[in-house]
Amino acid sequence: MKRLIWWLAALACTLASPMAAAMMIAPDAEHGKAKSEAHAAMPTGKVDAISTTTRKIVIDGVTYVYSPSSTVITVNGRRGRMSDIHSGDTVEFQLASQRSGKTASLSALTLRRR
């Protein structure tokens, strides 16, 4: 009986480990808040240039395209517009799926101003 209980406990720990790792929360040192690891994995970069006429933005030397209708822009947790983003801002961004040979497209852009 003890052996069965030990085996079940070991099995529960083994099954709980991946779930616990998936639910881990990493601290956001800059803001003192907690955010999920998936969110923490969003690339961050400095905006070098932005053009609303060509719908392109350069982040850390890499050019991306965006769509005013489908790129979700968030400024300090609220819905924003591309006109809220300026050269020199540090942003987090998420890439949409891209086709080979095409300029990468942004699906989300997040700016946190103090």
mmCIF file of C-alpha atoms in Angstrom:
data_model
loop_
_atom_site.group_PDB
_atom_site.id
_atom_site.type_symbol
_atom_site.label_atom_id
_atom_site.label_comp_id
_atom_site.label_asym_id
_atom_site.label_seq_id
_atom_site.Cartn_x
_atom_site.Cartn_y
_atom_site.Cartn_z
ATOM 1 C CA MET A 1 0.000 0.000 0.000
ATOM 2 C CA LYS A 2 2.840 2.403 0.881
ATOM 3 C CA ARG A 3 4.478 1.579 -2.408
ATOM 4 C CA LEU A 4 1.255 2.434 -4.289
ATOM 5 C CA ILE A 5 0.892 5.762 -2.461
ATOM 6 C CA TRP A 6 4.544 6.604 -3.163
ATOM 7 C CA TRP A 7 4.094 5.721 -6.843
ATOM 8 C CA LEU A 8 0.942 7.871 -7.136
ATOM 9 C CA ALA A 9 2.688 10.796 -5.417
ATOM 10 C CA ALA A 10 5.652 10.497 -7.801
ATOM 11 C CA LEU A 11 3.285 10.343 -10.767
ATOM 12 C CA ALA A 12 1.397 13.445 -9.555
ATOM 13 C CA CYS A 13 4.676 15.383 -9.183
ATOM 14 C CA THR A 14 5.778 14.350 -12.652
ATOM 15 C CA LEU A 15 2.486 15.428 -14.204
ATOM 16 C CA ALA A 16 2.360 18.664 -12.214
ATOM 17 C CA SER A 17 5.857 19.816 -13.268
ATOM 18 C CA PRO A 18 5.003 20.718 -16.895
ATOM 19 C CA MET A 19 1.781 22.371 -15.756
ATOM 20 C CA ALA A 20 3.630 24.382 -13.114
ATOM 21 C CA ALA A 21 6.261 25.440 -15.637
ATOM 22 C CA ALA A 22 3.569 26.558 -18.069
ATOM 23 C CA MET A 23 1.871 28.602 -15.370
ATOM 24 C CA MET A 24 5.074 30.221 -14.073
ATOM 25 C CA ILE A 25 4.979 33.954 -13.859
ATOM 26 C CA ALA A 26 8.052 36.066 -14.479
ATOM 27 C CA PRO A 27 8.346 39.423 -12.742
ATOM 28 C CA ASP A 28 8.469 42.533 -14.876
ATOM 29 C CA ALA A 29 11.320 44.277 -13.083
ATOM 30 C CA GLU A 30 10.749 47.592 -14.833
ATOM 31 C CA HIS A 31 7.176 47.954 -13.670
ATOM 32 C CA GLY A 32 7.066 45.646 -10.642
ATOM 33 C CA LYS A 33 4.159 43.717 -12.155
ATOM 34 C CA ALA A 34 3.891 40.073 -13.024
ATOM 35 C CA LYS A 35 3.458 38.895 -16.563
ATOM 36 C CA SER A 36 3.287 35.498 -18.181
ATOM 37 C CA GLU A 37 6.379 33.970 -19.740
ATOM 38 C CA ALA A 38 4.680 34.008 -23.147
ATOM 39 C CA HIS A 39 4.254 37.755 -22.835
ATOM 40 C CA ALA A 40 7.820 38.104 -21.567
ATOM 41 C CA ALA A 41 9.024 36.464 -24.781
ATOM 42 C CA MET A 42 7.707 39.309 -26.955
ATOM 43 C CA PRO A 43 10.636 40.998 -28.689
ATOM 44 C CA THR A 44 11.482 44.495 -27.530
ATOM 45 C CA GLY A 45 13.239 47.175 -29.529
ATOM 46 C CA LYS A 46 13.752 50.862 -30.134
ATOM 47 C CA VAL A 47 11.834 52.548 -32.956
ATOM 48 C CA ASP A 48 14.335 53.995 -35.432
ATOM 49 C CA ALA A 49 11.832 55.319 -37.977
ATOM 50 C CA ILE A 50 8.155 55.155 -38.767
ATOM 51 C CA SER A 51 6.178 56.045 -41.881
ATOM 52 C CA THR A 52 2.407 56.188 -41.902
ATOM 53 C CA THR A 53 2.356 56.711 -45.688
ATOM 54 C CA THR A 54 4.302 53.539 -46.527
ATOM 55 C CA ARG A 55 2.986 51.710 -43.425
ATOM 56 C CA LYS A 56 6.477 50.659 -42.392
ATOM 57 C CA ILE A 57 8.287 50.860 -39.077
ATOM 58 C CA VAL A 58 11.977 50.253 -38.408
ATOM 59 C CA ILE A 59 12.756 48.675 -35.028
ATOM 60 C CA ASP A 60 16.405 48.113 -34.105
ATOM 61 C CA GLY A 61 17.381 48.403 -37.766
ATOM 62 C CA VAL A 62 14.825 45.875 -39.037
ATOM 63 C CA THR A 63 11.951 47.027 -41.253
ATOM 64 C CA TYR A 64 8.449 45.723 -40.583
ATOM 65 C CA VAL A 65 5.139 46.466 -42.250
ATOM 66 C CA TYR A 66 1.916 47.082 -40.390
ATOM 67 C CA SER A 67 -1.748 47.312 -41.222
ATOM 68 C CA PRO A 68 -3.805 50.066 -39.573
ATOM 69 C CA SER A 69 -6.819 47.741 -39.598
ATOM 70 C CA SER A 70 -5.216 44.594 -38.187
ATOM 71 C CA THR A 71 -2.137 45.605 -36.153
ATOM 72 C CA VAL A 72 -3.224 45.971 -32.525
ATOM 73 C CA ILE A 73 -1.542 48.991 -30.949
ATOM 74 C CA THR A 74 -1.561 49.387 -27.182
ATOM 75 C CA VAL A 75 -0.245 52.416 -25.286
ATOM 76 C CA ASN A 76 -0.069 52.082 -21.492
ATOM 77 C CA GLY A 77 -2.648 49.278 -21.558
ATOM 78 C CA ARG A 78 -5.161 51.150 -23.721
ATOM 79 C CA ARG A 79 -5.925 50.882 -27.402
ATOM 80 C CA GLY A 80 -3.761 53.328 -29.369
ATOM 81 C CA ARG A 81 -2.959 54.437 -32.895
ATOM 82 C CA MET A 82 0.224 54.319 -34.896
ATOM 83 C CA SER A 83 0.419 58.112 -34.523
ATOM 84 C CA ASP A 84 1.046 57.495 -30.786
ATOM 85 C CA ILE A 85 4.336 55.743 -31.607
ATOM 86 C CA HIS A 86 7.380 57.953 -32.202
ATOM 87 C CA SER A 87 10.989 57.480 -33.208
ATOM 88 C CA GLY A 88 13.034 56.703 -30.105
ATOM 89 C CA ASP A 89 10.211 54.882 -28.290
ATOM 90 C CA THR A 90 10.941 51.432 -26.904
ATOM 91 C CA VAL A 91 8.216 48.994 -27.912
ATOM 92 C CA GLU A 92 7.288 45.351 -27.561
ATOM 93 C CA PHE A 93 6.006 43.740 -30.722
ATOM 94 C CA GLN A 94 4.544 40.548 -32.063
ATOM 95 C CA LEU A 95 4.998 39.297 -35.590
ATOM 96 C CA ALA A 96 2.192 37.976 -37.743
ATOM 97 C CA SER A 97 2.869 34.880 -39.793
ATOM 98 C CA GLN A 98 4.920 35.814 -42.795
ATOM 99 C CA ARG A 99 5.546 34.394 -46.209
ATOM 100 C CA SER A 100 9.039 33.613 -47.393
ATOM 101 C CA GLY A 101 10.734 36.584 -49.041
ATOM 102 C CA LYS A 102 8.234 39.126 -47.681
ATOM 103 C CA THR A 103 8.860 41.875 -45.151
ATOM 104 C CA ALA A 104 7.757 40.731 -41.696
ATOM 105 C CA SER A 105 4.366 42.051 -40.643
ATOM 106 C CA LEU A 106 3.432 43.222 -37.135
ATOM 107 C CA SER A 107 0.295 41.875 -35.483
ATOM 108 C CA ALA A 108 0.753 43.786 -32.213
ATOM 109 C CA LEU A 109 2.762 46.749 -30.960
ATOM 110 C CA THR A 110 2.892 47.760 -27.288
ATOM 111 C CA LEU A 111 4.274 50.996 -25.882
ATOM 112 C CA ARG A 112 4.610 51.756 -22.185
ATOM 113 C CA ARG A 113 5.226 55.369 -21.319
ATOM 114 C CA ARG A 114 5.997 56.488 -17.807
#
